[in-house]
PDB file of C-alpha atoms and ligand atoms in Angstrom:
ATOM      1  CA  UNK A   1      25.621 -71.564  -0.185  1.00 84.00           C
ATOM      2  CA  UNK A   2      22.192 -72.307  -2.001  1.00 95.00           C
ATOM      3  CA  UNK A   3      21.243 -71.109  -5.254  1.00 97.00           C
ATOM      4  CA  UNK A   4      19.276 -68.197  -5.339  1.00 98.00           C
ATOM      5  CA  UNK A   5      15.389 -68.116  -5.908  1.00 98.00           C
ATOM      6  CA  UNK A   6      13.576 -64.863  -5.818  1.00 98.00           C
ATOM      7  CA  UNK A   7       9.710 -65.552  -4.712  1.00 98.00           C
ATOM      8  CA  UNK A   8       6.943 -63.811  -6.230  1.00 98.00           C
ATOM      9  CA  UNK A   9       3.703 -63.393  -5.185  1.00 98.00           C
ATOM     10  CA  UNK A  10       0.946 -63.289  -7.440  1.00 98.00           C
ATOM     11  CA  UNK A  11      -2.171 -61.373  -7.729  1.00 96.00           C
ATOM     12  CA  UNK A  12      -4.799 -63.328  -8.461  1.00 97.00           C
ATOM     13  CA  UNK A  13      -6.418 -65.062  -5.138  1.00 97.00           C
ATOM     14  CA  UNK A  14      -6.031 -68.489  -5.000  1.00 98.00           C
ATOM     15  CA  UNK A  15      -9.496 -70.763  -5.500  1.00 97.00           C
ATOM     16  CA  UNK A  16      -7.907 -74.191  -4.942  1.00 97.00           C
ATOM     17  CA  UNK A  17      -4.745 -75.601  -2.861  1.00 98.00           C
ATOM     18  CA  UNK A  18      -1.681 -74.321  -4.137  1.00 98.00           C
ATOM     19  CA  UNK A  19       1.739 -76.296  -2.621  1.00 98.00           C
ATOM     20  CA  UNK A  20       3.403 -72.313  -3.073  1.00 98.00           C
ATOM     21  CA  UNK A  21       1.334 -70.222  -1.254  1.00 98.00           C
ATOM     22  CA  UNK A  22       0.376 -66.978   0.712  1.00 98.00           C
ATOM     23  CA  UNK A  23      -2.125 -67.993   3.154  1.00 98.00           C
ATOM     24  CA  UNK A  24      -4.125 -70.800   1.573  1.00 98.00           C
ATOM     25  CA  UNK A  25      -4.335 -74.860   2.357  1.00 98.00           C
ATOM     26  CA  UNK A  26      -1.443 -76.138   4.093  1.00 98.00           C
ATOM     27  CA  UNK A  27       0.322 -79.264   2.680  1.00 98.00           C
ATOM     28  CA  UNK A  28       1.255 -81.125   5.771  1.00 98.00           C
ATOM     29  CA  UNK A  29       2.678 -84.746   6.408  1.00 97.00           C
ATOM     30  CA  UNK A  30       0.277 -87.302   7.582  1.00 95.00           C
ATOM     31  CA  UNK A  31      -0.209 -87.149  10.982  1.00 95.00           C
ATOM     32  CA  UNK A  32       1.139 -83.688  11.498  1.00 97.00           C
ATOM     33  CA  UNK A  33      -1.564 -81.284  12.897  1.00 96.00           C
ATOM     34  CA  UNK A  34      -2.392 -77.728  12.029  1.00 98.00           C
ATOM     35  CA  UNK A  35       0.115 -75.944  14.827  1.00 97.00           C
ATOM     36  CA  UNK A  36      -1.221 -73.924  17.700  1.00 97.00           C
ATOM     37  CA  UNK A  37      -0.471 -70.870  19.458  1.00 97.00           C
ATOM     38  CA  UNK A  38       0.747 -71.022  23.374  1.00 96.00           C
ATOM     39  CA  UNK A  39      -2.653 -68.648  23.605  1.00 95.00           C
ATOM     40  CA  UNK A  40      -4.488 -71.695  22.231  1.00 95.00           C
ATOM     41  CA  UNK A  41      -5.420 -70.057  18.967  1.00 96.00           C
ATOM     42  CA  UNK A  42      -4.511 -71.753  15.533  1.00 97.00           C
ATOM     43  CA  UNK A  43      -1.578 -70.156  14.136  1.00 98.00           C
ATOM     44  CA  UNK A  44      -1.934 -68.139  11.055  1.00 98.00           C
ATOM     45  CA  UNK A  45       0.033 -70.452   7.835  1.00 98.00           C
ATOM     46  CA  UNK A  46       1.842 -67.527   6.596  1.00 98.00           C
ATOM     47  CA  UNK A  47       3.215 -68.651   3.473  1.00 98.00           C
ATOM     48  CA  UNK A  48       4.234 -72.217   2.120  1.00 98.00           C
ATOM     49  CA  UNK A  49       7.035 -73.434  -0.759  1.00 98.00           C
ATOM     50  CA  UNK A  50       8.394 -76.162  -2.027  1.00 98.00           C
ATOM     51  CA  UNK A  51      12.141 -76.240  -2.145  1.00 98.00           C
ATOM     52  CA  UNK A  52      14.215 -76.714  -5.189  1.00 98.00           C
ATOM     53  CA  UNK A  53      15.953 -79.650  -5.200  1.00 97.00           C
ATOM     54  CA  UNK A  54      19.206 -77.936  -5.143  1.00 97.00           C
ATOM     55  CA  UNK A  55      19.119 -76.626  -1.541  1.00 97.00           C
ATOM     56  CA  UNK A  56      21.410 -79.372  -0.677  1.00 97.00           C
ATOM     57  CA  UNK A  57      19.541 -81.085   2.291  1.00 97.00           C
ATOM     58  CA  UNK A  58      16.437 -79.270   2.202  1.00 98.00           C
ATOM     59  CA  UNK A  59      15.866 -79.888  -1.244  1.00 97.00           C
ATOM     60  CA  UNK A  60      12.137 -81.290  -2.223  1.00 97.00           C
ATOM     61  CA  UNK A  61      11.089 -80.308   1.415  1.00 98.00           C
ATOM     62  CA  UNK A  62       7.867 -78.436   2.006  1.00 98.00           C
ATOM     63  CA  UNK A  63       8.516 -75.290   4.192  1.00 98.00           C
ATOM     64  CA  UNK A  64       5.618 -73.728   6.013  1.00 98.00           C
ATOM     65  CA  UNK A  65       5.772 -70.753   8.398  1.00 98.00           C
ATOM     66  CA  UNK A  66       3.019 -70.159  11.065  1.00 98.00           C
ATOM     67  CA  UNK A  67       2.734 -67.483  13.314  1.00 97.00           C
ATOM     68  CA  UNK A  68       0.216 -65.963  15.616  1.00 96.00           C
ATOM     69  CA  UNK A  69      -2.479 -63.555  14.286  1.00 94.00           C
ATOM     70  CA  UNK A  70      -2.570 -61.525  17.648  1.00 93.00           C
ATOM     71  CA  UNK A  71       1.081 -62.906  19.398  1.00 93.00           C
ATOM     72  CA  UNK A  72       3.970 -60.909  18.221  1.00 89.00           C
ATOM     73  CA  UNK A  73       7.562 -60.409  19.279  1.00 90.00           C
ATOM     74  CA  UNK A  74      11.135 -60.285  18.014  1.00 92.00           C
ATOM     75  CA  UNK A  75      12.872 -63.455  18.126  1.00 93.00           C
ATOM     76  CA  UNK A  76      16.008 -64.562  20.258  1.00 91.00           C
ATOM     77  CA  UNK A  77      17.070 -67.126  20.859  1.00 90.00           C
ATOM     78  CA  UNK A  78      17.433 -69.082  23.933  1.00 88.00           C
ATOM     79  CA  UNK A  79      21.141 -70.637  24.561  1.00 89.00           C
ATOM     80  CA  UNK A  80      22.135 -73.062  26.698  1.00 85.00           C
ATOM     81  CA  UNK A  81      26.120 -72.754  27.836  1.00 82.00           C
ATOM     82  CA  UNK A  82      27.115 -75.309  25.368  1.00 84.00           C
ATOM     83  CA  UNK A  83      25.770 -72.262  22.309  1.00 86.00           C
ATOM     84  CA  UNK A  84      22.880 -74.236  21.235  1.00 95.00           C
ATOM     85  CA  UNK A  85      19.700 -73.377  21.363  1.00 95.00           C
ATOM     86  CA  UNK A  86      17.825 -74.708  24.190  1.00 95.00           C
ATOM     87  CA  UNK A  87      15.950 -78.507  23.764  1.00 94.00           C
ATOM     88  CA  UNK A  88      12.944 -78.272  21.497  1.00 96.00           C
ATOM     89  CA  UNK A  89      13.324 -74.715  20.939  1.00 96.00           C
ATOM     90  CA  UNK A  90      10.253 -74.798  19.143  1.00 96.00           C
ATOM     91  CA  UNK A  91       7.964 -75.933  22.067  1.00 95.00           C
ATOM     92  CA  UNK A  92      10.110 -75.151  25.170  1.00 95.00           C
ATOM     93  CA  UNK A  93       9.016 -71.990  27.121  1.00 93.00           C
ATOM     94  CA  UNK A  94       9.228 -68.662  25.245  1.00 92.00           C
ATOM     95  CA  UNK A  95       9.060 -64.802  26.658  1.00 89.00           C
ATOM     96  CA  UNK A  96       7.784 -65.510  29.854  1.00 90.00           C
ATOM     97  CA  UNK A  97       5.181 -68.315  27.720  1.00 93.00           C
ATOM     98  CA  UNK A  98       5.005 -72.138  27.724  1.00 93.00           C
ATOM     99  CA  UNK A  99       5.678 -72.169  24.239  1.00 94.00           C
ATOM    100  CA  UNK A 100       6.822 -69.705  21.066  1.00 96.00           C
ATOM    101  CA  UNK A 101       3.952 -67.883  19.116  1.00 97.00           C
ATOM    102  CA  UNK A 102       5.676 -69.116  15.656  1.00 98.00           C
ATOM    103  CA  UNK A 103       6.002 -72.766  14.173  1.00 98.00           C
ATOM    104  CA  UNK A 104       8.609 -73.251  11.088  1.00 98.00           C
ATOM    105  CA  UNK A 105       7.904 -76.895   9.388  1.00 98.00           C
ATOM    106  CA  UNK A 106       9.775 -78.369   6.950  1.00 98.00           C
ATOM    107  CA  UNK A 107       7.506 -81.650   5.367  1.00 98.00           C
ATOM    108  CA  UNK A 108       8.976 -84.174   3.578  1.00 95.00           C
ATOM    109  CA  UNK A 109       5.696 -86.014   2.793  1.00 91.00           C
ATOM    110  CA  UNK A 110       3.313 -83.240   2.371  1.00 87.00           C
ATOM    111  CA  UNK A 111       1.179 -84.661  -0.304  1.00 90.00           C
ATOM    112  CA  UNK A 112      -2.324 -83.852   0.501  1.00 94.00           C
ATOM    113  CA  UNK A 113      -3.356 -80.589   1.306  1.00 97.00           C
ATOM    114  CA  UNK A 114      -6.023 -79.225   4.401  1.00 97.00           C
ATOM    115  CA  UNK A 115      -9.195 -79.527   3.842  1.00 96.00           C
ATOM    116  CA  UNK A 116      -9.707 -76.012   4.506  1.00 96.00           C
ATOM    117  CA  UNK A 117      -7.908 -72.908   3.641  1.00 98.00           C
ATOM    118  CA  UNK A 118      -6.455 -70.248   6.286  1.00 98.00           C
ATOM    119  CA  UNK A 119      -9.078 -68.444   6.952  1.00 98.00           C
ATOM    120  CA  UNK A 120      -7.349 -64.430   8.081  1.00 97.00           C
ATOM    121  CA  UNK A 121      -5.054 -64.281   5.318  1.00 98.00           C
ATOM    122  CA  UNK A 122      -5.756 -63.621   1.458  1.00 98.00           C
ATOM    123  CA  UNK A 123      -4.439 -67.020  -0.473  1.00 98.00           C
ATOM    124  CA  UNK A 124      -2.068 -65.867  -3.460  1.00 98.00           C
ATOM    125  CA  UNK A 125      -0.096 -67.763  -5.465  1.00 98.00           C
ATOM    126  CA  UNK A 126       3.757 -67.705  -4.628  1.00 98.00           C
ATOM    127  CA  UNK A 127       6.443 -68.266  -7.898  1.00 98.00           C
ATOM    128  CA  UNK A 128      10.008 -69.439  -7.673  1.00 98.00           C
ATOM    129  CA  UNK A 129      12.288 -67.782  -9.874  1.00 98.00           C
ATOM    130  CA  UNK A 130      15.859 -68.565 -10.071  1.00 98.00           C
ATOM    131  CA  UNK A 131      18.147 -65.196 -10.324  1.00 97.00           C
ATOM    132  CA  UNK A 132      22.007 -64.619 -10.155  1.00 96.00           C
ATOM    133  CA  UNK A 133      22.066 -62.565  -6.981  1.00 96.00           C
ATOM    134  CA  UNK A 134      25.089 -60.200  -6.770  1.00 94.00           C
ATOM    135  CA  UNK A 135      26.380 -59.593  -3.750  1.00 95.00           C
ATOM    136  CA  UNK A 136      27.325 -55.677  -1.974  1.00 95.00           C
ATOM    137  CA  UNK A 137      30.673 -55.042  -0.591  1.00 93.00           C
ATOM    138  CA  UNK A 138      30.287 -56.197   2.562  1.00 92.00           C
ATOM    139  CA  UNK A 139      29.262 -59.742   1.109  1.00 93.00           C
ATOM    140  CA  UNK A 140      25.428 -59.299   1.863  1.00 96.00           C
ATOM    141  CA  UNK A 141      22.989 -60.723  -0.878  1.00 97.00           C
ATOM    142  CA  UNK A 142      19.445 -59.080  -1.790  1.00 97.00           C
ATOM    143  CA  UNK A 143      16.581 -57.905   0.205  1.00 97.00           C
ATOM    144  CA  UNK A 144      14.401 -59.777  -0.625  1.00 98.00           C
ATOM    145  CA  UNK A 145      11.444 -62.388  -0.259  1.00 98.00           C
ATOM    146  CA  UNK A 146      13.772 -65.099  -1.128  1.00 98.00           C
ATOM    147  CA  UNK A 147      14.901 -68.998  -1.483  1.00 98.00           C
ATOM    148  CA  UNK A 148      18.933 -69.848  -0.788  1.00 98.00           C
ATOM    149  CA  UNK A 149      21.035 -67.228  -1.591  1.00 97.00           C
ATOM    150  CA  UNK A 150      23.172 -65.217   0.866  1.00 97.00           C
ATOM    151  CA  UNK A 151      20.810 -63.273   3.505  1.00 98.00           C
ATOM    152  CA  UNK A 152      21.138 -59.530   3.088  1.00 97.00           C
ATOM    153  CA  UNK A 153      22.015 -58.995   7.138  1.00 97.00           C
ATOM    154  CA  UNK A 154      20.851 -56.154   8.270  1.00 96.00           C
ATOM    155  CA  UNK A 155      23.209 -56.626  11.526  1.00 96.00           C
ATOM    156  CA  UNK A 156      26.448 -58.475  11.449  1.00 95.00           C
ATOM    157  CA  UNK A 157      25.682 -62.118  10.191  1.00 95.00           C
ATOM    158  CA  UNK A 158      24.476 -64.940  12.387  1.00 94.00           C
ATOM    159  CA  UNK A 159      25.374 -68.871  13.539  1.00 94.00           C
ATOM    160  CA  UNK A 160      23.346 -70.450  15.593  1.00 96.00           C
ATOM    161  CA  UNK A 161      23.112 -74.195  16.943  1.00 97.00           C
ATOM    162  CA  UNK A 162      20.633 -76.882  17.065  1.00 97.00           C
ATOM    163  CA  UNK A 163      19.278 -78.484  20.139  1.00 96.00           C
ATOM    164  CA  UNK A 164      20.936 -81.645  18.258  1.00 97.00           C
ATOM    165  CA  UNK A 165      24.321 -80.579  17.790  1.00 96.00           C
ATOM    166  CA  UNK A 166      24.069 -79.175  14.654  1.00 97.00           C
ATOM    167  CA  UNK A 167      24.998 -75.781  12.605  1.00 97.00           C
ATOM    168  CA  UNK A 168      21.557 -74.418  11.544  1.00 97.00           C
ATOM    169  CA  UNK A 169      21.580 -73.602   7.753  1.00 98.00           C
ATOM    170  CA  UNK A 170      20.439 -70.305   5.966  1.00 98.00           C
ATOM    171  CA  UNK A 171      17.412 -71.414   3.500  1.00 98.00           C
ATOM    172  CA  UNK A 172      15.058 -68.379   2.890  1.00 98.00           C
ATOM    173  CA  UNK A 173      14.787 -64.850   3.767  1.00 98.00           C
ATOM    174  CA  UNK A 174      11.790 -62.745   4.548  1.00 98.00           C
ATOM    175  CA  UNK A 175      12.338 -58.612   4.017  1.00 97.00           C
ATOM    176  CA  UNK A 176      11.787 -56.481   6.705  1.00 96.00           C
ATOM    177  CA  UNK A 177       8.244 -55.193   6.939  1.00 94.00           C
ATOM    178  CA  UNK A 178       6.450 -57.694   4.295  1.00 96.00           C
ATOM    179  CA  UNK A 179       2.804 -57.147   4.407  1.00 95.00           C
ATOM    180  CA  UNK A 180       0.486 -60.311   3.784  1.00 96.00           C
ATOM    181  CA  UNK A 181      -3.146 -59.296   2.918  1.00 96.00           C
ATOM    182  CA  UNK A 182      -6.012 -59.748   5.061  1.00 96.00           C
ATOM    183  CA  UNK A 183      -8.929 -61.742   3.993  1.00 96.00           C
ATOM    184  CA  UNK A 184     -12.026 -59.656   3.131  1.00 94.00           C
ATOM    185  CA  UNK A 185     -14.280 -59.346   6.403  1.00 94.00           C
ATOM    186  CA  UNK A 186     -11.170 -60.496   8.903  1.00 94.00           C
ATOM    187  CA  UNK A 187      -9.963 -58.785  11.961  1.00 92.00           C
ATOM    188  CA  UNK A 188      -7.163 -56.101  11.629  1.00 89.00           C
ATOM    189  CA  UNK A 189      -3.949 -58.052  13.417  1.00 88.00           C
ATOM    190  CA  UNK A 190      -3.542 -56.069  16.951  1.00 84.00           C
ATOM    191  CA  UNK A 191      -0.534 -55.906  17.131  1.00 72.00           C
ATOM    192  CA  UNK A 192       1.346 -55.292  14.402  1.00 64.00           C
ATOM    193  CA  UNK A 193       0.392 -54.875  10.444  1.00 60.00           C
ATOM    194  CA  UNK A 194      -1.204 -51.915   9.737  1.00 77.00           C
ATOM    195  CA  UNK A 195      -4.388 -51.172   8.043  1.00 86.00           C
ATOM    196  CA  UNK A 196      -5.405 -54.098   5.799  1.00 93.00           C
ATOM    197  CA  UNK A 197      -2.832 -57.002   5.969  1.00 95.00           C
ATOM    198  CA  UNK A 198      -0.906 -58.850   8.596  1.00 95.00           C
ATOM    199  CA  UNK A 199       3.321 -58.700   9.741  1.00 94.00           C
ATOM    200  CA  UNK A 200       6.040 -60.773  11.025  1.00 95.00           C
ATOM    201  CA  UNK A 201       7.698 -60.802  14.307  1.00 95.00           C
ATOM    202  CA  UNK A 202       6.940 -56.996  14.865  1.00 93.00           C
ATOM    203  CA  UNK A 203       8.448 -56.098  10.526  1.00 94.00           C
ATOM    204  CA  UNK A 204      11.747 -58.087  11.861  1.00 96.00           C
ATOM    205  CA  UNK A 205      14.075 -59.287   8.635  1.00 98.00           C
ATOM    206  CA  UNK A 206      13.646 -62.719   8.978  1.00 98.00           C
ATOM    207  CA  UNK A 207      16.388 -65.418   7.986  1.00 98.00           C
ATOM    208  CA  UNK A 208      14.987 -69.232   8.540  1.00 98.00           C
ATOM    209  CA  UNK A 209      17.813 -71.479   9.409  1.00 98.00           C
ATOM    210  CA  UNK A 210      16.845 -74.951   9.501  1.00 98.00           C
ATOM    211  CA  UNK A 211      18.775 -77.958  11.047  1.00 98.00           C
ATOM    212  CA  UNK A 212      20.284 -79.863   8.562  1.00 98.00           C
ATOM    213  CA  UNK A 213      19.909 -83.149  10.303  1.00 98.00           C
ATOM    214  CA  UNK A 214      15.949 -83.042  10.252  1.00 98.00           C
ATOM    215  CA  UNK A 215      16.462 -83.759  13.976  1.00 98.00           C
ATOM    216  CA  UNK A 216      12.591 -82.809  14.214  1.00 98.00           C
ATOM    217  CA  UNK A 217      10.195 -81.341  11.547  1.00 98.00           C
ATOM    218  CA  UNK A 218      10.055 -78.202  13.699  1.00 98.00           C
ATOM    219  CA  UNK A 219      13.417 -77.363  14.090  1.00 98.00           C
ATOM    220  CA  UNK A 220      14.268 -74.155  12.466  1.00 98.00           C
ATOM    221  CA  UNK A 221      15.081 -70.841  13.937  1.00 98.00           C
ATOM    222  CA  UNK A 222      13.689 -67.685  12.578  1.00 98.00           C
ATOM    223  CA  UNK A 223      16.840 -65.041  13.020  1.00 97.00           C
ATOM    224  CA  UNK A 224      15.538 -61.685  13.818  1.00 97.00           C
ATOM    225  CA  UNK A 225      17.488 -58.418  12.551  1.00 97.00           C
ATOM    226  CA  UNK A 226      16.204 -55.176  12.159  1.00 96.00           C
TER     227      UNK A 226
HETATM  228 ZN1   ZN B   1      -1.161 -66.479  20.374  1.00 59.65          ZN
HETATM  229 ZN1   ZN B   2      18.725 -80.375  14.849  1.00 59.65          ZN
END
């Protein structure tokens, strides 16, 4: 188990790249392009952090969550008969799709940020802020918008497998029903949201788990509980 970071997101819109972000200009390795929806739209950059570099083998990685503005599901995952998750899980055919509406990337040589900003989502500044999280009875740690940690479950906890062989590791937790705010003059999301800001897989809890190999830059799982 991680250390615990709670993240905070500030008020005051963002003007310039931030590396811990809502929204704003992604930080992505060279080479690696701004992910697409299966519908062919550019995915949404949700939020973006760096990790502390005590998260054991995710430490000083740059984490980055797309998802579709106008795509939305729950997500399961997809299992071959050995118990991992089928082959490049992250482009292999989703819900009846040739690919998932979501990308998870962890960078390790994000230095240089987008040119532009994400345009549908307000850009606010995100804070890490370590905190001793105590746990309840049943061993579950705090809901929260959170870095390492224990996830706070809200089913019975969850193991999953790489493609590559190995056990994907718990690294940050998004509470159930977190709104993101809509940039001024964007489209409502269709789907989902409500009134002024945009959702996650349908208000799903989301746990990232994240292979601890780095088998591929894409290769985490978001773990959907409700
Ligand atoms: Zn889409
Ligand atoms: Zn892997």
């Amino acid at each position: 188990m991680f250390p615990a970071y709670a993240v905070d997101v500030g008020s005051e819109v963002l003007e310039r790249p931030a590396r811990n972000s809502i929204g704003g200009w992604p930080f992505l390795d060279e080479g690696q392009e701004w992910p697409e929806c299966f519908c062919g739209e550019r995915l949404v950059l949700f939020f973006q952090l760096d990790l502390p570099l005590d998260l054991g083998p995710f430490g000083g990685d740059h984490l980055l969550l797309f998802h579709c503005r106008t795509h939305e599901e729950a997500a399961i995952p997809d299992t071959s008969e050995d118990g991992r998750i089928v082959p490049e899980y992250w482009d292999a055919p989703y819900a009846g799709e040739d690919r998932p509406f979501w990308r998870v990337l962890l960078q390790s040589r994000a230095a240089k940020p987008w040119a532009d900003p994400e345009p549908f989502l307000r850009a606010l500044p995100l804070t890490l802020r370590a905190f001793t999280e105590t746990l309840s009875e049943r061993g579950k740690g705090a809901q929260i918008f959170k870095v390492g940690g224990t996830p706070s479950w809200a089913q019975d906890p969850e193991r999953h497998r790489c493609a590559c062989g190995a056990e994907l590791v718990y690294v940050c937790q998004v509470p159930e029903s977190m709104e993101f705010a809509v940039a001024p003059g964007q489209p409502e999301q269709p789907d989902g949201g409500g009134h002024g800001h945009y959702g996650l897989f349908l208000g799903n809890e989301v746990y990232l788990m994240a292979c601890p190999e780095h088998c591929d830059p894409a290769a985490t799982w978001p773990v959907n509980q409700n």
